[in-house]
Coordinates of C-alpha atoms and ligand atoms in Angstrom, one line a residue:
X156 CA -85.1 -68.9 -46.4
X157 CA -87.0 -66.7 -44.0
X158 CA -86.2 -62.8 -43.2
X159 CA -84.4 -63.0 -39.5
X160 CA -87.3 -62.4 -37.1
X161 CA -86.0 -59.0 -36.1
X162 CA -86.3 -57.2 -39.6
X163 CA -90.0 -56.0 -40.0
X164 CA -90.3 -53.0 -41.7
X165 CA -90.0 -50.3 -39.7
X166 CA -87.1 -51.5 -37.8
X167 CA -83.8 -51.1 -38.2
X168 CA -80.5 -53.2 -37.5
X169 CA -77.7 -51.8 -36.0
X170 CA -74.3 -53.2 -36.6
X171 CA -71.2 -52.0 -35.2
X172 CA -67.8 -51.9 -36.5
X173 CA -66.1 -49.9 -33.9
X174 CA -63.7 -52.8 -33.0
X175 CA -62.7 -53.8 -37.1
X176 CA -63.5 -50.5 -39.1
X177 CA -63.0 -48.3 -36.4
X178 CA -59.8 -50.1 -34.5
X179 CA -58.1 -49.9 -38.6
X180 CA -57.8 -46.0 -38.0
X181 CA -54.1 -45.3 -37.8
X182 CA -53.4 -44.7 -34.3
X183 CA -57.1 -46.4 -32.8
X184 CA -55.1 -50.0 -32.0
X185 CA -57.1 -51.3 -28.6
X186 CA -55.9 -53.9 -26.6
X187 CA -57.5 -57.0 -26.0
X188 CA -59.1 -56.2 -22.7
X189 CA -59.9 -52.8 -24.1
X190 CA -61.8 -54.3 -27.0
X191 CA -63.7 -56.6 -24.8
X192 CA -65.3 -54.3 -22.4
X193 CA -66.4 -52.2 -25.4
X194 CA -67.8 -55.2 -27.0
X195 CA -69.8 -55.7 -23.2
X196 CA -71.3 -52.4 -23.4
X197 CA -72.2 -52.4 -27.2
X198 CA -73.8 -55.9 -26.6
X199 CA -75.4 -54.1 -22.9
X200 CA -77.0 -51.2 -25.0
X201 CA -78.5 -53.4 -28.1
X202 CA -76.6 -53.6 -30.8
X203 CA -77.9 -55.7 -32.8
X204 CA -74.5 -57.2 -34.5
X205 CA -71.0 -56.2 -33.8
X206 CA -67.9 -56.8 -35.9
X207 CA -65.2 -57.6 -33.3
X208 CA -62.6 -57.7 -36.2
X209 CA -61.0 -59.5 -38.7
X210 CA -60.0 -62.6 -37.6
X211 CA -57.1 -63.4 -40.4
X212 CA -55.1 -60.1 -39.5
X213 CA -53.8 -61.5 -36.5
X214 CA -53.4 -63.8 -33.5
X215 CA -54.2 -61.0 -31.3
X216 CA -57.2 -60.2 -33.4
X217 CA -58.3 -64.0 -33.8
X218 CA -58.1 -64.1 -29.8
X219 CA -60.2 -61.1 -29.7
X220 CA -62.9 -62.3 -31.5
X221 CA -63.1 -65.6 -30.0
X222 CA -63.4 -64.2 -26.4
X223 CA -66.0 -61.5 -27.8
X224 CA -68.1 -64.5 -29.4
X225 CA -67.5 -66.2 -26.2
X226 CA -68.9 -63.5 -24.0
X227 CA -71.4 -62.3 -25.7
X228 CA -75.1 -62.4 -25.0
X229 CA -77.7 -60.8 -26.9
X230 CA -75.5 -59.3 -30.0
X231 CA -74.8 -61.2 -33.5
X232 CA -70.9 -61.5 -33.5
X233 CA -69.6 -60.9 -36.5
X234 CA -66.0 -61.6 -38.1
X235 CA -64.7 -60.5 -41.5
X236 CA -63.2 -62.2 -43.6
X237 CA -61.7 -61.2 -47.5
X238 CA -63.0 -63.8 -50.2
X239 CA -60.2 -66.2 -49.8
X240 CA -61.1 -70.0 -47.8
X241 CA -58.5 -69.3 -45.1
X242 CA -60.1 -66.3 -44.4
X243 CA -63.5 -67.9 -44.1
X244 CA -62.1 -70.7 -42.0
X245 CA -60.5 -68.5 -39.5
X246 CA -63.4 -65.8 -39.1
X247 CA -65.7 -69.0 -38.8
X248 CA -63.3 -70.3 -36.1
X249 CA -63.8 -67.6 -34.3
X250 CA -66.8 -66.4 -34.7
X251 CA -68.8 -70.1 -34.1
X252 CA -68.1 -69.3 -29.9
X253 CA -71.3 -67.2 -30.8
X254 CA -74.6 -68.1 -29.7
X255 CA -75.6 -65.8 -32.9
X256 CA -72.2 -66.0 -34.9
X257 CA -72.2 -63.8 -38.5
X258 CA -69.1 -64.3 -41.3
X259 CA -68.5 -61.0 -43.2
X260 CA -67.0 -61.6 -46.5
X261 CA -66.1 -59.2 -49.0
X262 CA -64.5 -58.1 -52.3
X263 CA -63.8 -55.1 -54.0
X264 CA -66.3 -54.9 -57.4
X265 CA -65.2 -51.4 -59.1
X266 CA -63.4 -51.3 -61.9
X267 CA -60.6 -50.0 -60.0
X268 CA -60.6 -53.0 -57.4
X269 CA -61.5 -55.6 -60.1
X270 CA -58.3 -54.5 -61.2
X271 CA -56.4 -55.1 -58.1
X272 CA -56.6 -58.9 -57.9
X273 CA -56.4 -58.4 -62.3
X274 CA -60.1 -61.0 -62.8
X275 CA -62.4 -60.5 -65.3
X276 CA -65.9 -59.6 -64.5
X277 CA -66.6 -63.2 -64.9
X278 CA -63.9 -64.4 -62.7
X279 CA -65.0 -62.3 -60.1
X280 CA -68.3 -63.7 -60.1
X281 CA -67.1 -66.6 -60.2
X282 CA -65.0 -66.0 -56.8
X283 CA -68.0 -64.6 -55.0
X284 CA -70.2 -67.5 -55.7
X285 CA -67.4 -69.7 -54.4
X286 CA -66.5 -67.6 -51.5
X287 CA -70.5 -67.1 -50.4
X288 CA -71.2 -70.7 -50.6
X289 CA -68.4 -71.9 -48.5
X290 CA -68.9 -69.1 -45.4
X291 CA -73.1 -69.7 -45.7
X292 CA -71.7 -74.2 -45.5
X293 CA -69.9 -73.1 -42.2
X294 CA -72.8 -70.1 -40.9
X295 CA -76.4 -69.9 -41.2
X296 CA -76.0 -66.2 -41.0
X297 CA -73.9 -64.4 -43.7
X298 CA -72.7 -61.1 -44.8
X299 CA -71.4 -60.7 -48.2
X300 CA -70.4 -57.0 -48.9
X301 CA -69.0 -55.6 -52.7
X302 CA -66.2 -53.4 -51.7
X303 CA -66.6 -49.9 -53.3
X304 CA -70.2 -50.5 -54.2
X305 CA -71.2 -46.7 -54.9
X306 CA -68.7 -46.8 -58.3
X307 CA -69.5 -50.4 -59.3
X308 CA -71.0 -50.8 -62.7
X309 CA -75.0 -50.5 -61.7
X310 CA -75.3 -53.6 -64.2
X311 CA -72.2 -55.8 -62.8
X312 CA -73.6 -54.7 -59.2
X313 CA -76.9 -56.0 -59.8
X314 CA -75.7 -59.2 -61.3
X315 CA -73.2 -60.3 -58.1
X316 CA -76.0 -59.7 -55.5
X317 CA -77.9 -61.8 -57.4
X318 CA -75.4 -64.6 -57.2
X319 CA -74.2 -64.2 -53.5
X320 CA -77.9 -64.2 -52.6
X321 CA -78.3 -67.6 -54.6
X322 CA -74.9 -68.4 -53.0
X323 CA -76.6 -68.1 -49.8
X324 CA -76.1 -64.5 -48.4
X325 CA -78.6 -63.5 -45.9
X326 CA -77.5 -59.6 -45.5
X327 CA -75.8 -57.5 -48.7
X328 CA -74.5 -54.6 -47.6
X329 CA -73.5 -51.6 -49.8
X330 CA -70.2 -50.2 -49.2
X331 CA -69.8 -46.6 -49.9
X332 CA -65.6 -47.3 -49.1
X333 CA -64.4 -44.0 -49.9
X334 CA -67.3 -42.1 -49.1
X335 CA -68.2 -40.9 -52.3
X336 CA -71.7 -41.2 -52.3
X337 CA -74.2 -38.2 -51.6
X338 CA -77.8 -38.8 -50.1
X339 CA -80.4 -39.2 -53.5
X340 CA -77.7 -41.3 -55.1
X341 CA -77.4 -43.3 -52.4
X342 CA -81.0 -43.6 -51.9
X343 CA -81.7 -44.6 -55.3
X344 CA -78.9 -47.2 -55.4
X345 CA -80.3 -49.5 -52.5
X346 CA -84.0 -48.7 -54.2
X347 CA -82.4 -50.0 -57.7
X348 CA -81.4 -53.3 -55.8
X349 CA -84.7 -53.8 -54.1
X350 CA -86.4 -53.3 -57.2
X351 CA -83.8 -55.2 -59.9
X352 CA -82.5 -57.6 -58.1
X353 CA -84.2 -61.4 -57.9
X354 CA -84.6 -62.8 -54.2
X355 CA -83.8 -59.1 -53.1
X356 CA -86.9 -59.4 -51.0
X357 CA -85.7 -62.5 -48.9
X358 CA -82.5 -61.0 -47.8
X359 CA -81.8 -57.5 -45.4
X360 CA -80.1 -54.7 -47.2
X361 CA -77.5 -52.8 -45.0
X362 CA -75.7 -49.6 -45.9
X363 CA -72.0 -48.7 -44.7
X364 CA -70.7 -44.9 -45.1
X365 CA -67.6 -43.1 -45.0
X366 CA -68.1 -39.8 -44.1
X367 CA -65.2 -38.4 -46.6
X368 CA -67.4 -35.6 -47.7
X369 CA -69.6 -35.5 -43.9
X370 CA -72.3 -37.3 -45.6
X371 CA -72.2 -40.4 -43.8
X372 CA -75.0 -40.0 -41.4
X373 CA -77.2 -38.3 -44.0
X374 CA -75.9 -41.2 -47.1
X375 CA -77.0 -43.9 -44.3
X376 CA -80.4 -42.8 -43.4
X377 CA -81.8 -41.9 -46.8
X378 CA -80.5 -45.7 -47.6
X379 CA -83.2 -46.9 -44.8
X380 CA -85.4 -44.4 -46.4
X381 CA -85.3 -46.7 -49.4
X382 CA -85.5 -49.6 -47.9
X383 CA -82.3 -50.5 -46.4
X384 CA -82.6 -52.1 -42.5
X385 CA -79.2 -52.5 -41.5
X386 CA -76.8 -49.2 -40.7
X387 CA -73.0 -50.3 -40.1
X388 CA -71.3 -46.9 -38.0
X389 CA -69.1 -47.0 -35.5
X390 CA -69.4 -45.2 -31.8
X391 CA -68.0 -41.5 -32.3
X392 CA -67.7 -42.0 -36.0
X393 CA -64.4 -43.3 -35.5
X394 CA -62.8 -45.0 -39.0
X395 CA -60.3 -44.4 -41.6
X396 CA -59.9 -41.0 -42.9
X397 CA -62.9 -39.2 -41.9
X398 CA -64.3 -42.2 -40.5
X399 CA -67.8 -44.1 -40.4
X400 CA -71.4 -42.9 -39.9
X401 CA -71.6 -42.5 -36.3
X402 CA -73.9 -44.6 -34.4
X403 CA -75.0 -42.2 -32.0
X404 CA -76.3 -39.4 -34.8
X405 CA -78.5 -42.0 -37.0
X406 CA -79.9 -43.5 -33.6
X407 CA -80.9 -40.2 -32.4
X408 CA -81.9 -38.6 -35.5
X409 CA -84.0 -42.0 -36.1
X410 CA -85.5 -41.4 -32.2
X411 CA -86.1 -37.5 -32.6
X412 CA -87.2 -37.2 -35.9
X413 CA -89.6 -40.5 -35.8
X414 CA -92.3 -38.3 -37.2
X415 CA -90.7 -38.7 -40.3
X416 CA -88.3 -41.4 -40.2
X417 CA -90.7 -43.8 -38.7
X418 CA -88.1 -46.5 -37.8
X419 CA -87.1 -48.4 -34.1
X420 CA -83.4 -49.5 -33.2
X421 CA -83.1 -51.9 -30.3
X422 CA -80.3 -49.1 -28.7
X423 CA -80.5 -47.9 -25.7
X424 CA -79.8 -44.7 -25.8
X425 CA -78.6 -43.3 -22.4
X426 CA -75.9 -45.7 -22.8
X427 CA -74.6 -43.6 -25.6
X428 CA -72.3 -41.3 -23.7
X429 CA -70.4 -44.0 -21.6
X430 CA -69.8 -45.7 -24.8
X431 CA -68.5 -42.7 -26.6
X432 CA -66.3 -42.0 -23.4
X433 CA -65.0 -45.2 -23.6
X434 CA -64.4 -45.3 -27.2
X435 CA -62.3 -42.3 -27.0
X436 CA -60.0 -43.2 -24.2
X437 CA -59.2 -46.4 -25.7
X438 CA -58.8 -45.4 -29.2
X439 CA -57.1 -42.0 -28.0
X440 CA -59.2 -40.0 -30.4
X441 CA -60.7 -37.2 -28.2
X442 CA -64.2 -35.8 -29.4
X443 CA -64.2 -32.8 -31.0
X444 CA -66.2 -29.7 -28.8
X445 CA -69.1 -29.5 -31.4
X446 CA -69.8 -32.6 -32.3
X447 CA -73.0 -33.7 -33.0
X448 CA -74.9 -35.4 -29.9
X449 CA -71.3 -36.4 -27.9
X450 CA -69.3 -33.3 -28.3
X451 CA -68.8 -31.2 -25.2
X452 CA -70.4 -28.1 -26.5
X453 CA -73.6 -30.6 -28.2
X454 CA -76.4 -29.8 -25.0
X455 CA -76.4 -26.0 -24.7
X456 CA -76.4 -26.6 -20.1
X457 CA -73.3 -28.4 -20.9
X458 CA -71.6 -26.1 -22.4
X459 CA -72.2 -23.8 -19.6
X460 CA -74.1 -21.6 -21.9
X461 CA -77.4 -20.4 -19.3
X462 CA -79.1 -17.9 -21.5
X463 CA -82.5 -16.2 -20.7
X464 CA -84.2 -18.2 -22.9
X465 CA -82.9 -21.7 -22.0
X466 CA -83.4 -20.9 -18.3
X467 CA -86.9 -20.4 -19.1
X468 CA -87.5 -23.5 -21.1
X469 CA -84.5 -25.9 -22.0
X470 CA -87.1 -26.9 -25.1
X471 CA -86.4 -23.3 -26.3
X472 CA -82.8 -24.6 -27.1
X473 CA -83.0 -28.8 -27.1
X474 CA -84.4 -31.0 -29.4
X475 CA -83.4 -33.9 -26.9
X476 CA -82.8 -33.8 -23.5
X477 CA -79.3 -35.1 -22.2
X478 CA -80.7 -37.8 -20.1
X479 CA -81.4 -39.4 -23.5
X480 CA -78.1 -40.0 -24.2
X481 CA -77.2 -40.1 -20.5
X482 CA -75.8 -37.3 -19.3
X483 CA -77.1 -36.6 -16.0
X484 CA -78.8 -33.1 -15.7
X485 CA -76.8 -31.1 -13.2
X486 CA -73.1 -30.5 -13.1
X487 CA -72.9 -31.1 -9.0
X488 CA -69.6 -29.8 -7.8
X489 CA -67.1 -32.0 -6.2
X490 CA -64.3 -31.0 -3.6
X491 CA -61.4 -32.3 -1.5
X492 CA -64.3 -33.0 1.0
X493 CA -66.7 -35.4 -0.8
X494 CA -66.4 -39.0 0.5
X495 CA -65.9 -42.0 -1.6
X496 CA -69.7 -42.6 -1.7
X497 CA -70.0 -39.5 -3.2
X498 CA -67.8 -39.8 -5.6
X499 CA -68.9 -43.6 -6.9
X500 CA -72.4 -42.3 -7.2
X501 CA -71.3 -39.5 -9.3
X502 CA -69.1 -41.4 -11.2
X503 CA -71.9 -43.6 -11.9
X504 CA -73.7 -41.0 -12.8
X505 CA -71.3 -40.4 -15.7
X506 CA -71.2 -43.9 -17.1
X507 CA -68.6 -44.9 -14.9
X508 CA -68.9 -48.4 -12.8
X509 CA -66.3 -49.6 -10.8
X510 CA -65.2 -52.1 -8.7
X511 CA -63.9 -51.4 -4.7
X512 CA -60.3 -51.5 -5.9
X513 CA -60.7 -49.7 -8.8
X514 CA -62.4 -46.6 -6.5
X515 CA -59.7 -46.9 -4.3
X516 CA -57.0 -45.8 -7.0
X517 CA -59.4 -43.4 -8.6
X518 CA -60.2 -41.6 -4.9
X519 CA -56.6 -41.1 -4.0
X520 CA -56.5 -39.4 -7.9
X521 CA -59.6 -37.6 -6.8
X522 CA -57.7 -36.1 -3.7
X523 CA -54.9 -35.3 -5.4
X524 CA -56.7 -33.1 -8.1
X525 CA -58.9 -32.1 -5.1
X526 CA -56.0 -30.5 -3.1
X527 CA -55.1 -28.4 -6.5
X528 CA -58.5 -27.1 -7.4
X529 CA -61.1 -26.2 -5.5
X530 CA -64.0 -27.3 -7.3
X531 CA -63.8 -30.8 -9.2
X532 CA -66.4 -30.6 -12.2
X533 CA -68.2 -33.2 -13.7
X534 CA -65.8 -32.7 -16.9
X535 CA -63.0 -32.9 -14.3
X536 CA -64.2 -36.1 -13.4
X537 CA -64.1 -37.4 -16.8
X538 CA -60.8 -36.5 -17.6
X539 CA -59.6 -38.2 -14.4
X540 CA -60.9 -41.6 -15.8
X541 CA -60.0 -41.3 -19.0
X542 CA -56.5 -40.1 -18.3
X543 CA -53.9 -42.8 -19.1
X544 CA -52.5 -42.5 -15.8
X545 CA -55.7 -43.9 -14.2
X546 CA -55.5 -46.8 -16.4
X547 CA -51.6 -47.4 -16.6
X548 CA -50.8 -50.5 -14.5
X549 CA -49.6 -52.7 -16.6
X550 CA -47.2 -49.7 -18.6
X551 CA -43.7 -50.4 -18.7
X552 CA -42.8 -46.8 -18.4
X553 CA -44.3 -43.6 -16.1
X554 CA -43.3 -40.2 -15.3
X555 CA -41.9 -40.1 -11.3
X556 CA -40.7 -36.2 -11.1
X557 CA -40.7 -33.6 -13.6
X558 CA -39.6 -29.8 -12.8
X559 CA -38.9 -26.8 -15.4
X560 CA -37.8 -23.6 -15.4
X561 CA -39.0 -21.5 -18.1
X562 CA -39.4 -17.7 -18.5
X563 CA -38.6 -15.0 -20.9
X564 CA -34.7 -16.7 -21.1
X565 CA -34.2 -19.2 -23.1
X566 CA -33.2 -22.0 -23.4
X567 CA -35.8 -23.8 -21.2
X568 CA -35.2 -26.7 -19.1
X569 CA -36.7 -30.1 -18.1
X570 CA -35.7 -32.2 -15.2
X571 CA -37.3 -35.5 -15.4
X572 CA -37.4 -39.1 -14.0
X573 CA -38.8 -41.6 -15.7
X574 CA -39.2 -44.8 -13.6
X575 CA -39.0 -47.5 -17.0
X576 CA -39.1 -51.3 -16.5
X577 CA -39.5 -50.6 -12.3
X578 CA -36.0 -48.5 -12.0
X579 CA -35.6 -44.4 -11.5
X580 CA -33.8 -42.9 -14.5
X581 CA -33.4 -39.1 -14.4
X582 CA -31.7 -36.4 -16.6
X583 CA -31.7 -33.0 -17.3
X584 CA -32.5 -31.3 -20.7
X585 CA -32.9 -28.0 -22.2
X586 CA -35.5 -27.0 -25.2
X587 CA -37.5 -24.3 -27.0
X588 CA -40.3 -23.6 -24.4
X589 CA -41.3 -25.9 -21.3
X590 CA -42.8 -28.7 -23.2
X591 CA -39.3 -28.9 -26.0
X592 CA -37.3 -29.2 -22.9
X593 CA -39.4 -31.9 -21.6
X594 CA -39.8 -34.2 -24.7
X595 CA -36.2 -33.8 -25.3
X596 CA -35.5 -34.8 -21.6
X597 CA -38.4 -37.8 -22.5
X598 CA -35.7 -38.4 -25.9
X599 CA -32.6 -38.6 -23.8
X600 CA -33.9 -40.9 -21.1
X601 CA -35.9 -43.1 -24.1
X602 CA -34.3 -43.3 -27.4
X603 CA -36.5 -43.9 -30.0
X604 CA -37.1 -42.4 -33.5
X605 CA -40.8 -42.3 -33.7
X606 CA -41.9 -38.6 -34.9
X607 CA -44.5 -36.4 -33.2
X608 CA -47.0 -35.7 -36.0
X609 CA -49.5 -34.0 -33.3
X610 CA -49.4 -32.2 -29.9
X611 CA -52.8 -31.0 -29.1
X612 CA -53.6 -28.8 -25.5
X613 CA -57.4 -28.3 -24.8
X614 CA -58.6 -27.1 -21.4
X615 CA -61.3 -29.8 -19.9
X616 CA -63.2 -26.4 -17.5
X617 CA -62.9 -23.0 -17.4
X618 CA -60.7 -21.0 -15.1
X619 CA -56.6 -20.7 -14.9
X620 CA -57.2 -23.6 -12.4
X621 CA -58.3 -25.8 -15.1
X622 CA -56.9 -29.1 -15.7
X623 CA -55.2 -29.6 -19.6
X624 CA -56.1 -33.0 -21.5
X625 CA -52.8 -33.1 -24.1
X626 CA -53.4 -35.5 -27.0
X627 CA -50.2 -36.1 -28.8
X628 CA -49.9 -38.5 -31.8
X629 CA -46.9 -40.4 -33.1
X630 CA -45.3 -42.6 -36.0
X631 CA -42.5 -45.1 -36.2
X632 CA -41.9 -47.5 -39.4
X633 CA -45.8 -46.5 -40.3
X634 CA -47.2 -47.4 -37.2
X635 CA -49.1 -44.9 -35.6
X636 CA -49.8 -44.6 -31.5
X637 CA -51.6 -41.8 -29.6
X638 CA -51.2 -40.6 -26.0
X639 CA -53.5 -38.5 -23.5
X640 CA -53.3 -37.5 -20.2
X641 CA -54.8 -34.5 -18.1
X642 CA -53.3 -32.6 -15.2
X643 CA -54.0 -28.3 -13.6
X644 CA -50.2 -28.5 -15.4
X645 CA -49.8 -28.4 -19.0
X646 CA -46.3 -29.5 -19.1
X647 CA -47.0 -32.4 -16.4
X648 CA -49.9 -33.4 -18.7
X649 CA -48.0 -32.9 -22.0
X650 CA -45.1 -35.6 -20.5
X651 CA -47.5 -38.1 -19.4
X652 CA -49.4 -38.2 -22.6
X653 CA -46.0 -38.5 -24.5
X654 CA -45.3 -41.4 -21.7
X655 CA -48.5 -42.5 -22.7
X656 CA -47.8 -43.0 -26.5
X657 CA -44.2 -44.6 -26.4
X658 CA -45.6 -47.0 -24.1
X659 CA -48.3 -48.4 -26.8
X660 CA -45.3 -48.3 -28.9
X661 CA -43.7 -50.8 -27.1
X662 CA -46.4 -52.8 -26.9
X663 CA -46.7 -52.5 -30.4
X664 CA -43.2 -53.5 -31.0
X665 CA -43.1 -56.4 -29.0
X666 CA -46.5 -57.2 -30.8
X667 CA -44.6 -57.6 -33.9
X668 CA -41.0 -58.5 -32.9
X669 CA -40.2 -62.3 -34.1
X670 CA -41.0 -64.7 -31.6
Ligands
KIV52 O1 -65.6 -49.6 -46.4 C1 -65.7 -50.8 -46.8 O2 -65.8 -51.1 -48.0 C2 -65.5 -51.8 -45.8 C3 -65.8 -53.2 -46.3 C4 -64.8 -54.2 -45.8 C5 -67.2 -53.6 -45.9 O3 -65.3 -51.6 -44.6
ZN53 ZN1 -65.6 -49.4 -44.3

């Protein structure tokens, strides 16, 4: 068996697990659509393999991965799959769609996980051979990955690569699962397998990182320092916990710092903004301000900060220039005047593409937020099409009316209509503050016992003309469901994002009602 064609030294793979490690954050769930445009744009910008999910979980997952495979052009498509046949058989079934199609199987191999299925060390191996050999009789290409790596036995470790690369593995990757790891170690674990294990040299080493301790970016690229050529992450670091290395910080680290990390990736990089945009609507977990290369605050122009010195010379400040990640240089004002021309180009501008009808809706938004505030910003114009009301057609449920009064008397109060399942239901309600009043009003009109575990306000400009994005986040029988919205009104924005949520619960619960 030959090294895939793609795998010379210096360059490295990029897998994404956005739509399976990412989408198995509490609260990330994406729909099927949702998962397939992301899957069009990860494949658009040169990923080189993407995990679409895990085919076994569930129909709607199995369904997902098909249609990715089906779509998809230049990416691997890759489906996981635990170290049991039927798991193999279904990732394979969905994965073969694939021009390139890639099984992912895995098992846990620390003490602690060894422990969980109760084998024996040689049990265990005896499992992996099995499980290896039977994916690489369906698949050419195959993943095998020992769950936990970083606190496996160095010994046991070295002697189960060895058989799932005789089993007929043609990536290992090295799990860091509860991001454990810190850079040397993980550094000279990958270099220990290169330099131990037999047939290590025909096969690509990959490295996967939790970023538990914020080491995933840093654990990940001293892996490809020693010899790893495969990075799993997922776009905005999205993942359980703390999440995965983030895709865009090792590609641009790997571009910026090529002087000494002299390695390519196949991304396109001024793709990297839409994607995280898009990522974070759909998974309803905003970016944080200062996050590296995405955040808000990450490109000193952006953040509105126009010092002496960065006048001068933006290199004074930059290490990269935003139209590397594709942000477009100027923050051009909008206003109630600007055409639709206008507004498309801009839009485009941010990452944005859409169809006739789809500007239609979004310029009759545009007027709207027009009318209330004199100058649209670019940031405005992001909230607007990430806001769930510019993407709520198919939602069974939507805020018609809201007013409240509120001042220094309490109790507050909420009127509200909530137009759910096409009819007008209205009530009254009274709280502790403006937004109380109005969930409670939400409560009374929707009964429903899932708790509010996080109600987050951030201003999207400056200004007291400023538009709110509200993030709220909620839980019902363990599942968890986030909402967003934006609107110039805080309370408008904080009922529409609370809309937002109860509506994925109910897609969630018809998900799994019985059929
Ligand atoms: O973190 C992990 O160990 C995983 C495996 C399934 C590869 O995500
Ligand atoms: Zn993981």
């Amino acid at each position: 068996m030959t090294k895939p064609e793609n795998s010379e030294q210096d360059h490295v793979l990029i897998f994404d697990t956005t739509l399976r490690d990412g989408e198995q954050s509490p609260g990330a769930t994406m729909s099927h659509n949702e998962k397939l445009e992301i899957a069009e744009l990860l494949d658009d910008m040169g990923v080189d393999i993407i995990e679409a999910g895990f085919p076994i979980a569930s129909e709607g997952d199995f369904e997902a991965v098909s249609e990715i495979a089906r779509r998809s052009t230049n990416s691997v498509i890759c489906g996981l799959a635990r170290a049991k046949d039927g798991d193999i058989d279904r990732a394979w079934e969905a994965v073969k769609h694939a021009p390139q199609p890639r099984i992912h199987t895995f098992i846990g191999t620390s003490p602690l996980h060894r422990d969980i299925p109760n084998l024996t060390k040689d049990e265990m191996a005896e499992v992996i051979h099995t499980s290896v050999s039977r994916a690489r009789n369906l698949c050419d290409n195959v993943q095998w990955s020992p769950m936990d790596a970083t606190r496996t036995e160095h010994d046991y470790l070295c002697r189960v690569v060895e058989i799932a690369i005789k089993a007929g593995a043609t990536t290992i990757n090295i799990p860091d699962t509860v991001g454990y790891t810190a850079p040397r170690e993980s550094a000279d674990l990958i270099r220990m397998l290169i330099e131990t294990v037999p047939g290590a040299d025909e096969i690509i080493f990959a490295t996967h990182c939790h970023n538990d301790l914020g080491m995933a970016t840093a654990n990940a690229l001293a892996a490809v320092e020693a010899g790893a050529r495969q990075i799993e992450c997922t776009i905005n670091g999205l993942g359980e916990r703390a999440g995965n290395t983030a895709l865009e910080e090792v590609v641009m680290a790997l571009k910026v710092r090529n002087d000494i990390m002299p390695y390519q990736t196949r991304i396109d990089t001024t793709k990297i903004i839409q994607a995280s945009r898009m990522v974070a609507t759909v998974s309803g977990f905003p970016v944080q301000f200062n996050k590296a290369i995405v955040g808000k605050n990450a490109f000193a122009h952006e953040s509105g900060i126009h010092q002496d010195g960065m006048l001068k010379n933006s290199e004074n400040f930059e290490i990269m220039r935003p139209e590397d990640i594709g942000l477009s240089e100027t923050n051009l004002v909008m206003g109630k005047h600007s055409g639709r021309a206008a507004l498309r180009a801009k839009l485009s501008d941010l990452g944005f593409e859409l169809g006739d009808n789809q500007l239609r809706d979004v310029f009759v938004r545009f007027k709207e937020l027009a009318d209330r505030k004199k100058e649209v910003f670019d940031d405005d114009l992001v909230a607007l099409m990430t806001d769930s009301n510019t993407n709520a057609a198919n939602d069974r449920m939507q805020v018609k009316f809201l007013r409240v009064i509120c001042g220094t008397q309490s109790p507050q109060s909420a009127e509200l209509t909530l137009t759910i399942d096409g009819e007008d239901h209205a009530v009254k309600a009274t709280g502790d503050g403006p937004v109380d009043a109005t969930f409670n009003a939400v409560k009374a009109l929707f009964e429903h016992k899932a708790s509010l575990q996080l109600y987050q306000v951030n201003a999207v400009t400056e200004g007291t003309d400023a538009q709110a994005t509200v993030s709220v986040r909620m839980e019902e029988d363990g599942k968890i469901v986030t909402g967003q919205s934006s609107d110039t009104d805080t309370v408008v924005a904080s009922a529409k994002a609370y809309v937002n949520a109860l509506n994925k619960l109910l897609v969630r619960r018809e998900k799994s009602a019985p059929q």
